[in-house]
C-alpha positions as a Python dict, from the first residue, in 0.01 Angstrom:
ca = {
    (1, 'M'): (0, 0, 0),
    (2, 'T'): (-265, -153, -164),
    (3, 'A'): (-657, 15, -205),
    (4, 'T'): (-732, -198, 123),
    (5, 'D'): (-483, -85, 332),
    (6, 'A'): (-553, 318, 240),
    (7, 'A'): (-853, 183, 301),
    (8, 'R'): (-845, 45, 614),
    (9, 'V'): (-559, 343, 741),
    (10, 'A'): (-819, 586, 663),
    (11, 'A'): (-1075, 408, 869),
    (12, 'M'): (-852, 401, 1141),
    (13, 'Q'): (-773, 794, 1079),
    (14, 'Q'): (-1150, 890, 1148),
    (15, 'R'): (-1208, 651, 1476),
    (16, 'C'): (-881, 845, 1581),
    (17, 'A'): (-1010, 1157, 1519),
    (18, 'F'): (-1351, 1188, 1649),
    (19, 'V'): (-1224, 1009, 1981),
    (20, 'L'): (-982, 1267, 2018),
    (21, 'L'): (-1287, 1555, 1892),
    (22, 'G'): (-1520, 1364, 2156),
    (23, 'S'): (-1325, 1347, 2448),
    (24, 'V'): (-1327, 1748, 2383),
    (25, 'Q'): (-1688, 1723, 2389),
    (26, 'T'): (-1758, 1562, 2612),
    (27, 'T'): (-1477, 1739, 2854),
    (28, 'L'): (-1729, 2052, 2845),
    (29, 'I'): (-2016, 1905, 2957),
    (30, 'F'): (-1788, 1714, 3231),
    (31, 'T'): (-1686, 2073, 3397),
    (32, 'L'): (-2037, 2271, 3372),
    (33, 'A'): (-2074, 1963, 3556),
    (34, 'S'): (-1824, 1919, 3845),
    (35, 'I'): (-1814, 2225, 3996),
    (36, 'S'): (-2155, 2056, 4192),
    (37, 'V'): (-2093, 1835, 4444),
    (38, 'P'): (-1780, 2062, 4556),
    (39, 'L'): (-1983, 2385, 4583),
    (40, 'P'): (-2020, 2326, 4983),
    (41, 'A'): (-1664, 2256, 5035),
    (42, 'I'): (-1572, 2564, 4830),
    (43, 'G'): (-1808, 2779, 4999),
    (44, 'R'): (-1657, 2697, 5329),
    (45, 'E'): (-1303, 2696, 5211),
    (46, 'F'): (-1411, 3055, 5105),
    (47, 'G'): (-1639, 3177, 5323),
    (48, 'L'): (-1928, 3250, 5069),
    (49, 'R'): (-2320, 3276, 5082),
    (50, 'R'): (-2520, 3111, 4912),
    (51, 'A'): (-2593, 3375, 4614),
    (52, 'D'): (-2222, 3345, 4531),
    (53, 'L'): (-2243, 2976, 4500),
    (54, 'I'): (-2456, 2974, 4281),
    (55, 'L'): (-2299, 3284, 4070),
    (56, 'L'): (-2018, 3066, 4076),
    (57, 'S'): (-2238, 2721, 3958),
    (58, 'A'): (-2406, 2944, 3655),
    (59, 'A'): (-2043, 3137, 3559),
    (60, 'Y'): (-1918, 2875, 3313),
    (61, 'G'): (-2246, 2856, 3202),
    (62, 'L'): (-2371, 3159, 3107),
    (63, 'T'): (-2045, 3279, 2854),
    (64, 'F'): (-2079, 2926, 2744),
    (65, 'A'): (-2449, 2988, 2657),
    (66, 'G'): (-2392, 3341, 2595),
    (67, 'L'): (-2104, 3293, 2361),
    (68, 'L'): (-2159, 3026, 2151),
    (69, 'L'): (-2355, 3152, 1820),
    (70, 'F'): (-2040, 3385, 1817),
    (71, 'G'): (-1834, 3156, 1799),
    (72, 'G'): (-2002, 2932, 1550),
    (73, 'R'): (-1954, 3233, 1343),
    (74, 'L'): (-1580, 3263, 1399),
    (75, 'A'): (-1539, 2855, 1335),
    (76, 'D'): (-1745, 2922, 1012),
    (77, 'R'): (-1565, 3251, 916),
    (78, 'Y'): (-1193, 3104, 1003),
    (79, 'G'): (-1160, 2751, 979),
    (80, 'G'): (-1282, 2508, 1216),
    (81, 'R'): (-941, 2391, 1292),
    (82, 'R'): (-837, 2668, 1373),
    (83, 'A'): (-1088, 2799, 1602),
    (84, 'L'): (-1078, 2484, 1805),
    (85, 'T'): (-664, 2535, 1872),
    (86, 'A'): (-776, 2921, 1964),
    (87, 'G'): (-1011, 2798, 2211),
    (88, 'L'): (-865, 2483, 2343),
    (89, 'V'): (-582, 2741, 2480),
    (90, 'L'): (-811, 2964, 2677),
    (91, 'F'): (-936, 2701, 2778),
    (92, 'A'): (-597, 2528, 2944),
    (93, 'A'): (-562, 2893, 3051),
    (94, 'A'): (-834, 2900, 3261),
    (95, 'S'): (-855, 2558, 3405),
    (96, 'A'): (-501, 2615, 3507),
    (97, 'A'): (-559, 2918, 3671),
    (98, 'A'): (-854, 2788, 3851),
    (99, 'P'): (-714, 2577, 4093),
    (100, 'L'): (-462, 2781, 4191),
    (101, 'A'): (-696, 3046, 4286),
    (102, 'P'): (-669, 3190, 4672),
    (103, 'G'): (-1063, 3352, 4679),
    (104, 'M'): (-1393, 3376, 4496),
    (105, 'G'): (-1259, 3680, 4261),
    (106, 'T'): (-980, 3432, 4121),
    (107, 'L'): (-1200, 3125, 4039),
    (108, 'L'): (-1516, 3345, 3919),
    (109, 'A'): (-1301, 3472, 3627),
    (110, 'A'): (-1146, 3172, 3526),
    (111, 'R'): (-1514, 3006, 3527),
    (112, 'F'): (-1608, 3273, 3331),
    (113, 'A'): (-1271, 3222, 3125),
    (114, 'Q'): (-1360, 2887, 3118),
    (115, 'G'): (-1699, 2922, 2922),
    (116, 'A'): (-1550, 3181, 2642),
    (117, 'G'): (-1299, 2905, 2556),
    (118, 'A'): (-1585, 2593, 2559),
    (119, 'A'): (-1757, 2882, 2359),
    (120, 'L'): (-1535, 2872, 2059),
    (121, 'I'): (-1460, 2478, 2110),
    (122, 'A'): (-1729, 2329, 2034),
    (123, 'P'): (-1878, 2461, 1779),
    (124, 'A'): (-1531, 2383, 1618),
    (125, 'A'): (-1503, 2064, 1727),
    (126, 'M'): (-1804, 1963, 1500),
    (127, 'A'): (-1701, 2244, 1171),
    (128, 'V'): (-1329, 2043, 1222),
    (129, 'L'): (-1618, 1679, 1247),
    (130, 'H'): (-1751, 1791, 949),
    (131, 'A'): (-1439, 1807, 787),
    (132, 'V'): (-1362, 1421, 889),
    (133, 'F'): (-1672, 1293, 844),
    (134, 'P'): (-1734, 1463, 473),
    (135, 'S'): (-2011, 1185, 341),
    (136, 'P'): (-2378, 1293, 481),
    (137, 'P'): (-2423, 860, 545),
    (138, 'A'): (-2073, 887, 756),
    (139, 'Y'): (-2150, 1229, 923),
    (140, 'G'): (-2519, 1065, 1024),
    (141, 'R'): (-2306, 789, 1187),
    (142, 'A'): (-2105, 971, 1423),
    (143, 'M'): (-2340, 1311, 1533),
    (144, 'A'): (-2563, 960, 1635),
    (145, 'T'): (-2263, 960, 1897),
    (146, 'W'): (-2155, 1262, 1938),
    (147, 'G'): (-2523, 1341, 2065),
    (148, 'G'): (-2481, 1090, 2339),
    (149, 'L'): (-2168, 1288, 2459),
    (150, 'S'): (-2279, 1628, 2647),
    (151, 'V'): (-2524, 1349, 2841),
    (152, 'L'): (-2185, 1152, 2911),
    (153, 'G'): (-1964, 1434, 3027),
    (154, 'A'): (-2274, 1569, 3269),
    (155, 'T'): (-2235, 1195, 3441),
    (156, 'A'): (-1878, 1190, 3482),
    (157, 'G'): (-1885, 1544, 3589),
    (158, 'N'): (-2165, 1472, 3848),
    (159, 'L'): (-1984, 1090, 3988),
    (160, 'L'): (-1609, 1163, 3946),
    (161, 'S'): (-1636, 1597, 4126),
    (162, 'G'): (-1721, 1427, 4408),
    (163, 'V'): (-1433, 1053, 4419),
    (164, 'I'): (-1149, 1364, 4330),
    (165, 'S'): (-1311, 1578, 4613),
    (166, 'A'): (-1318, 1320, 4873),
    (167, 'L'): (-998, 1166, 4831),
    (168, 'L'): (-838, 1472, 4765),
    (169, 'S'): (-924, 1797, 4710),
    (170, 'W'): (-1179, 2039, 4515),
    (171, 'R'): (-909, 2204, 4316),
    (172, 'W'): (-780, 1814, 4153),
    (173, 'T'): (-1146, 1864, 3978),
    (174, 'F'): (-1005, 2087, 3713),
    (175, 'A'): (-698, 1876, 3659),
    (176, 'V'): (-963, 1655, 3444),
    (177, 'P'): (-998, 1964, 3155),
    (178, 'L'): (-679, 2087, 3198),
    (179, 'V'): (-528, 1783, 3104),
    (180, 'V'): (-756, 1687, 2844),
    (181, 'A'): (-674, 2039, 2666),
    (182, 'L'): (-362, 2007, 2655),
    (183, 'A'): (-393, 1651, 2512),
    (184, 'A'): (-591, 1793, 2239),
    (185, 'L'): (-324, 2028, 2124),
    (186, 'A'): (-69, 1820, 2130),
    (187, 'L'): (-240, 1555, 1899),
    (188, 'M'): (-423, 1813, 1632),
    (189, 'P'): (-116, 1831, 1421),
    (190, 'R'): (-145, 1497, 1352),
    (191, 'L'): (-460, 1351, 1360),
    (192, 'L'): (-721, 1652, 1312),
    (193, 'P'): (-750, 1757, 907),
    (194, 'D'): (-743, 2149, 813),
    (195, 'T'): (-1058, 2304, 761),
    (196, 'T'): (-1145, 2549, 494),
    (197, 'P'): (-1211, 2892, 623),
    (198, 'S'): (-1550, 3106, 456),
    (199, 'P'): (-1317, 3480, 440),
    (200, 'G'): (-1590, 3632, 273),
    (201, 'R'): (-1826, 3625, 494),
    (202, 'T'): (-1846, 3924, 806),
    (203, 'L'): (-1852, 3851, 1155),
    (204, 'D'): (-2190, 4060, 1238),
    (205, 'L'): (-2047, 4201, 1591),
    (206, 'P'): (-2431, 4422, 1630),
    (207, 'G'): (-2595, 4082, 1650),
    (208, 'A'): (-2308, 3926, 1844),
    (209, 'L'): (-2310, 4156, 2127),
    (210, 'L'): (-2680, 4199, 2160),
    (211, 'A'): (-2730, 3785, 2142),
    (212, 'T'): (-2449, 3734, 2386),
    (213, 'A'): (-2531, 4019, 2651),
    (214, 'G'): (-2873, 3888, 2572),
    (215, 'T'): (-2893, 3576, 2648),
    (216, 'T'): (-2590, 3597, 2939),
    (217, 'L'): (-2836, 3817, 3118),
    (218, 'A'): (-3191, 3681, 3059),
    (219, 'S'): (-2955, 3340, 3196),
    (220, 'Y'): (-2878, 3491, 3476),
    (221, 'G'): (-3234, 3702, 3566),
    (222, 'L'): (-3291, 3278, 3550),
    (223, 'V'): (-3063, 3156, 3811),
    (224, 'V'): (-3076, 3384, 3996),
    (225, 'T'): (-3442, 3342, 4139),
    (226, 'D'): (-3308, 3033, 4327),
    (227, 'T'): (-3235, 3308, 4572),
    (228, 'H'): (-3459, 3578, 4454),
    (229, 'P'): (-3848, 3642, 4424),
    (230, 'W'): (-3978, 3632, 4095),
    (231, 'P'): (-4099, 3988, 4134),
    (232, 'S'): (-3754, 4228, 4279),
    (233, 'V'): (-3568, 4409, 4071),
    (234, 'G'): (-3231, 4153, 4076),
    (235, 'V'): (-3454, 3928, 3861),
    (236, 'L'): (-3666, 4139, 3676),
    (237, 'V'): (-3384, 4387, 3532),
    (238, 'P'): (-3127, 4070, 3414),
    (239, 'L'): (-3499, 3981, 3289),
    (240, 'L'): (-3654, 4228, 3094),
    (241, 'C'): (-3292, 4372, 3007),
    (242, 'G'): (-3231, 4027, 2785),
    (243, 'A'): (-3487, 3971, 2628),
    (244, 'A'): (-3516, 4296, 2536),
    (245, 'L'): (-3174, 4248, 2317),
    (246, 'L'): (-3259, 3898, 2185),
    (247, 'A'): (-3584, 4054, 2087),
    (248, 'A'): (-3363, 4332, 1958),
    (249, 'F'): (-3117, 4075, 1809),
    (250, 'W'): (-3372, 3885, 1663),
    (251, 'Y'): (-3540, 4228, 1448),
    (252, 'G'): (-3155, 4269, 1330),
    (253, 'Q'): (-3101, 3886, 1174),
    (254, 'H'): (-3416, 3989, 950),
    (255, 'R'): (-3200, 4303, 842),
    (256, 'A'): (-2874, 4159, 827),
    (257, 'R'): (-2738, 4083, 536),
    (258, 'D'): (-2504, 3813, 692),
    (259, 'P'): (-2720, 3731, 974),
    (260, 'L'): (-2521, 3513, 1289),
    (261, 'L'): (-2865, 3340, 1302),
    (262, 'P'): (-3043, 3293, 924),
    (263, 'P'): (-3411, 3327, 1088),
    (264, 'R'): (-3468, 3062, 842),
    (265, 'F'): (-3229, 2852, 969),
    (266, 'L'): (-3528, 2768, 1263),
    (267, 'L'): (-3814, 2751, 1019),
    (268, 'D'): (-3761, 2388, 976),
    (269, 'R'): (-4011, 2223, 1265),
    (270, 'R'): (-3810, 1914, 1266),
    (271, 'R'): (-3487, 2087, 1379),
    (272, 'V'): (-3668, 2290, 1602),
    (273, 'L'): (-3832, 2000, 1788),
    (274, 'A'): (-3468, 1886, 1781),
    (275, 'L'): (-3356, 2150, 1955),
    (276, 'A'): (-3685, 2138, 2207),
    (277, 'A'): (-3594, 1765, 2225),
    (278, 'I'): (-3198, 1836, 2375),
    (279, 'A'): (-3291, 2127, 2579),
    (280, 'L'): (-3520, 1891, 2785),
    (281, 'S'): (-3303, 1593, 2802),
    (282, 'A'): (-3041, 1820, 2951),
    (283, 'C'): (-3251, 1937, 3205),
    (284, 'G'): (-3462, 1641, 3288),
    (285, 'T'): (-3066, 1445, 3406),
    (286, 'A'): (-2920, 1822, 3563),
    (287, 'M'): (-3224, 1843, 3713),
    (288, 'T'): (-3240, 1448, 3828),
    (289, 'F'): (-2860, 1517, 3969),
    (290, 'V'): (-2912, 1852, 4102),
    (291, 'L'): (-3265, 1761, 4339),
    (292, 'L'): (-3129, 1365, 4405),
    (293, 'S'): (-2745, 1469, 4520),
    (294, 'L'): (-2942, 1723, 4768),
    (295, 'H'): (-3226, 1446, 4896),
    (296, 'L'): (-2980, 1160, 4936),
    (297, 'Q'): (-2734, 1387, 5088),
    (298, 'Q'): (-3048, 1612, 5325),
    (299, 'A'): (-3282, 1397, 5347),
    (300, 'R'): (-3069, 1046, 5358),
    (301, 'D'): (-2762, 1196, 5515),
    (302, 'W'): (-2568, 988, 5263),
    (303, 'S'): (-2169, 1099, 5194),
    (304, 'P'): (-2083, 1203, 4895),
    (305, 'L'): (-1902, 952, 4831),
    (306, 'Q'): (-2274, 748, 4882),
    (307, 'T'): (-2466, 1029, 4640),
    (308, 'S'): (-2128, 962, 4350),
    (309, 'A'): (-2231, 529, 4448),
    (310, 'A'): (-2629, 593, 4412),
    (311, 'F'): (-2619, 771, 4020),
    (312, 'V'): (-2356, 413, 3880),
    (313, 'P'): (-2651, 283, 3761),
    (314, 'F'): (-2776, 573, 3565),
    (315, 'A'): (-2387, 622, 3420),
    (316, 'V'): (-2437, 186, 3300),
    (317, 'A'): (-2746, 241, 3175),
    (318, 'L'): (-2606, 556, 2974),
    (319, 'I'): (-2357, 384, 2801),
    (320, 'A'): (-2529, 114, 2703),
    (321, 'S'): (-2794, 366, 2539),
    (322, 'G'): (-2569, 544, 2345),
    (323, 'R'): (-2387, 282, 2231),
    (324, 'A'): (-2729, 132, 2141),
    (325, 'A'): (-2867, 410, 1937),
    (326, 'G'): (-2670, 442, 1728),
    (327, 'P'): (-2719, 72, 1481),
    (328, 'L'): (-3120, 206, 1627),
    (329, 'I'): (-3084, 538, 1421),
    (330, 'G'): (-3022, 356, 1108),
    (331, 'R'): (-3240, 102, 1162),
    (332, 'Y'): (-3603, 256, 1217),
    (333, 'G'): (-3496, 670, 1169),
    (334, 'A'): (-3334, 940, 1401),
    (335, 'R'): (-3738, 1111, 1402),
    (336, 'T'): (-3880, 762, 1607),
    (337, 'V'): (-3582, 686, 1809),
    (338, 'T'): (-3585, 1080, 1915),
    (339, 'A'): (-3947, 1033, 2016),
    (340, 'A'): (-3900, 673, 2219),
    (341, 'G'): (-3597, 766, 2361),
    (342, 'L'): (-3814, 1147, 2521),
    (343, 'G'): (-4090, 920, 2632),
    (344, 'T'): (-3893, 657, 2806),
    (345, 'G'): (-3687, 982, 2995),
    (346, 'A'): (-4080, 1061, 3039),
    (347, 'A'): (-4153, 739, 3202),
    (348, 'G'): (-3797, 785, 3414),
    (349, 'L'): (-3897, 1138, 3575),
    (350, 'A'): (-4206, 1051, 3643),
    (351, 'L'): (-4087, 718, 3889),
    (352, 'L'): (-3827, 978, 4026),
    (353, 'A'): (-4119, 1230, 4095),
    (354, 'L'): (-4309, 953, 4218),
    (355, 'T'): (-4108, 765, 4537),
    (356, 'G'): (-3711, 928, 4427),
    (357, 'T'): (-3833, 1200, 4677),
    (358, 'D'): (-3981, 1043, 4975),
    (359, 'A'): (-3657, 897, 5242),
    (360, 'H'): (-3902, 711, 5357),
    (361, 'I'): (-3870, 463, 5050),
    (362, 'S'): (-3605, 263, 5001),
    (363, 'Y'): (-3303, 307, 4756),
    (364, 'G'): (-3412, -4, 4526),
    (365, 'Y'): (-3819, 17, 4539),
    (366, 'G'): (-3794, 450, 4520),
    (367, 'L'): (-3516, 579, 4286),
    (368, 'L'): (-3314, 278, 4092),
    (369, 'P'): (-3598, 224, 3805),
    (370, 'G'): (-3640, 563, 3737),
    (371, 'L'): (-3269, 632, 3726),
    (372, 'V'): (-3247, 376, 3471),
    (373, 'L'): (-3513, 440, 3238),
    (374, 'L'): (-3437, 848, 3249),
    (375, 'P'): (-3065, 772, 3115),
    (376, 'V'): (-3225, 525, 2901),
    (377, 'G'): (-3444, 731, 2699),
    (378, 'T'): (-3196, 1116, 2806),
    (379, 'A'): (-2899, 898, 2564),
    (380, 'A'): (-3148, 783, 2240),
    (381, 'S'): (-3353, 1145, 2254),
    (382, 'F'): (-2969, 1300, 2245),
    (383, 'A'): (-2835, 1107, 1957),
    (384, 'A'): (-3163, 1089, 1774),
    (385, 'A'): (-3171, 1454, 1755),
    (386, 'A'): (-2861, 1540, 1751),
    (387, 'V'): (-2945, 1367, 1360),
    (388, 'L'): (-3266, 1578, 1331),
    (389, 'A'): (-3082, 1887, 1443),
    (390, 'T'): (-2777, 1914, 1154),
    (391, 'E'): (-2966, 1679, 902),
    (392, 'G'): (-2947, 1908, 577),
    (393, 'V'): (-2730, 2131, 715),
    (394, 'P'): (-2453, 2310, 441),
    (395, 'K'): (-2060, 2235, 580),
    (396, 'Q'): (-2010, 2640, 515),
    (397, 'Q'): (-2244, 2660, 843),
    (398, 'T'): (-2132, 2377, 1055),
    (399, 'G'): (-2024, 2621, 1303),
    (400, 'L'): (-2340, 2742, 1290),
    (401, 'A'): (-2545, 2427, 1372),
    (402, 'G'): (-2299, 2348, 1623),
    (403, 'S'): (-2346, 2679, 1799),
    (404, 'V'): (-2768, 2667, 1781),
    (405, 'L'): (-2737, 2220, 1870),
    (406, 'N'): (-2488, 2348, 2240),
    (407, 'T'): (-2697, 2647, 2325),
    (408, 'A'): (-3008, 2417, 2349),
    (409, 'M'): (-2792, 2154, 2506),
    (410, 'E'): (-2695, 2431, 2723),
    (411, 'S'): (-2979, 2618, 2807),
    (412, 'G'): (-3159, 2303, 2931),
    (413, 'P'): (-2986, 2321, 3265),
    (414, 'T'): (-2941, 2667, 3311),
    (415, 'V'): (-3347, 2891, 3130),
    (416, 'L'): (-3531, 2550, 3187),
    (417, 'F'): (-3411, 2440, 3463),
    (418, 'A'): (-3472, 2777, 3606),
    (419, 'I'): (-3813, 2814, 3532),
    (420, 'L'): (-3927, 2437, 3665),
    (421, 'L'): (-3769, 2483, 3944),
    (422, 'T'): (-3962, 2718, 4066),
    (423, 'L'): (-4326, 2503, 3982),
    (424, 'G'): (-4327, 2347, 4389),
    (425, 'S'): (-4190, 2067, 4494),
    (426, 'D'): (-3896, 1833, 4371),
    (427, 'A'): (-4150, 1611, 4247),
    (428, 'S'): (-4381, 1900, 4079),
    (429, 'S'): (-4071, 1990, 3923),
    (430, 'L'): (-3968, 1643, 3771),
    (431, 'A'): (-4337, 1613, 3711),
    (432, 'S'): (-4366, 1925, 3476),
    (433, 'T'): (-3998, 1819, 3340),
    (434, 'G'): (-4157, 1437, 3235),
    (435, 'A'): (-4471, 1592, 3083),
    (436, 'A'): (-4274, 1826, 2883),
    (437, 'L'): (-4075, 1563, 2720),
    (438, 'A'): (-4372, 1364, 2719),
    (439, 'S'): (-4576, 1663, 2508),
    (440, 'V'): (-4232, 1704, 2268),
    (441, 'A'): (-4224, 1291, 2194),
    (442, 'L'): (-4562, 1310, 2047),
    (443, 'L'): (-4505, 1613, 1820),
    (444, 'N'): (-4165, 1452, 1677),
    (445, 'H'): (-4392, 1131, 1655),
    (446, 'R'): (-4588, 1345, 1465),
    (447, 'T'): (-4362, 1544, 1247),
    (448, 'K'): (-4299, 1436, 920),
}
């Protein structure tokens, strides 16, 4: 075999490995979003109250976000491929149990278990990705594409879940994560390289417990604001307890010999702004899907299939922007593309706030322009911010970088979403999110 042939084979192996890892990452966010449209059908079948449905919807995200930091440390400690295998096994088992659930309790437990598996998979997949693309330029190009996968997963989850539920049953929506997990487990030995563990590193179990409990309690407290007033015990107790645990975690990280989240990791202003861009972009996308799905079905009396079809232009614009993001980042730099993407997304949210929630304005005039501008901006900002957030991270901290990036991604649709929804009307929430995107865009543009 000539050197040219060997290089071609190596490049093909890298592409196949990226497709496998990217499919897994997309499926994690697909699973987060896929339960939103079928929730009314699940509620009718099991006789659930609104509070039960909110908890069922949030369960996956609560354990996903709460365990991410610990999952990242496990990936660094034991090696990305080994952690990825363990996470996929748990994720597949939970995805197989969910459609067989006879009631709320079993389905809720399965969603919690799915989130725990995802918290191990997400940072481990990024650690393996770093092994697939060891050179910084190649890894940067891979991350430019990787950053847009989560928005694609959320879009696919909202679109396909409505179609699957209408044609078959809500239980069949769990077939997608199950099939992807099983396929990944079968293909991993041939496509993914082994990764080097860091056996000398401790796991900081006290820090992991504090971070997991604090994140989960605080997120739960924010989620239940949809059914409980802010001054109520049901909101304040988990919120304050979670905040106290997170404060104790941060204090302990300054004193730990081998901290779970080294404080210095978040001292880079560019990284912090990149993580803020990811969180707000995720929040804007989730808010748009939730608010407009309810608006179309309740105010305009559209069916679930019609509602899913309304977001097809969103998906097309998202894919087109994601494909263009890599070359744009290479030409103009990640910081510039992040700022431009956030500004475009802010314009899309502003349009939706002005005309998107008015049932008397036609879809083509009131919704379509915002549903095109928003994904163009969020796909670009996701891709570029992912590059900024992982730039300069040493190889032994790739699991940590993956966990922090995914924590930002998860905090958008949960924490920020819950806060911004309390600002008043749907239009006010959309406008406030757009203003936040514009503010972070300006800060990113000015940061050197």
